[in-house]
Amino acid sequence: MKLYDAAWAPSPRRVRVYLAEKGIDVPRETVDLLSGEHLGQAYLAVNPRGIVPALELDSGEVICESAAICRYFEALHPDPPLFGTTPEQIGRIESWTRRVENDGYLAAVHVFRNSVPALKEHALAGAMPAAPQIPELATRGAVMWNAFVEGLNGWLDGRDWIADDDFSFADITALVTVDFARAARLRVPDRAEHLQRWYAAARARPSAAA
Ligand SMILES: N[C@@H](CCC(=O)N[C@@H](CS)C(=O)NCC(=O)O)C(=O)O
């Protein structure tokens, strides 16, 4: 088994944080996004979409998508559970994970990919066709981000973690999102006190260093 990983990028980090929480050790190979290794023949043979992470099983099958890779490991190693065990927990964690992905992570992606000068002609990730940036998408991403931050801040009033009493995959997704958003110059403002408190607690976990 081998996990194709990359430094800094949020989706591979989501898997690393998850694995650290679970105490699972997986052989890794780092793909250098800066030099374009993810678009070279060797990696495209692993994942023709040219994005990371990807998990190659011993059978040769490749599982892509960070959440799907974590689900795979959750099925192999259910304890400690990060996707919930009761139907209600599973539903809540899934619901919040999707909400964080769609309202927060996507907002940061819109801003990042449509404003960072190095991506001027590469607003789409991986092996997607070259596409120029659309500044209006960055503007809309910032609007989405502010609404996301405000909504999550209100939700966390009186709560330790996002979806459940215990830390879950929804918290991992949000932690990675908030950190990635900084690269797009999107922040959690000081006045978002509940979100700031949650962030400090999530960041203090050893897994956050993964
Ligand atoms: N939905 C995918 C997203 C994967 C993705 O977009 N990966 C980025 C890094 S976070 C990538 O490989 N980017 C390559 C590029 O920028 O060309 C997942 O969760 O695994």
Tab-separated table of N, CA and C in Angstrom, residues 142 163 188:
chain	number	residue	atom	x	y	z
A	142	ALA	N	-14.917	35.093	-1.683
A	142	ALA	CA	-14.766	35.858	-0.432
A	142	ALA	C	-16.128	36.071	0.233
A	163	ALA	N	-19.554	18.679	14.889
A	163	ALA	CA	-20.685	17.818	14.551
A	163	ALA	C	-21.149	16.932	15.692
A	188	VAL	N	-10.152	34.009	9.788
A	188	VAL	CA	-11.252	33.996	10.760
A	188	VAL	C	-11.066	35.255	11.598
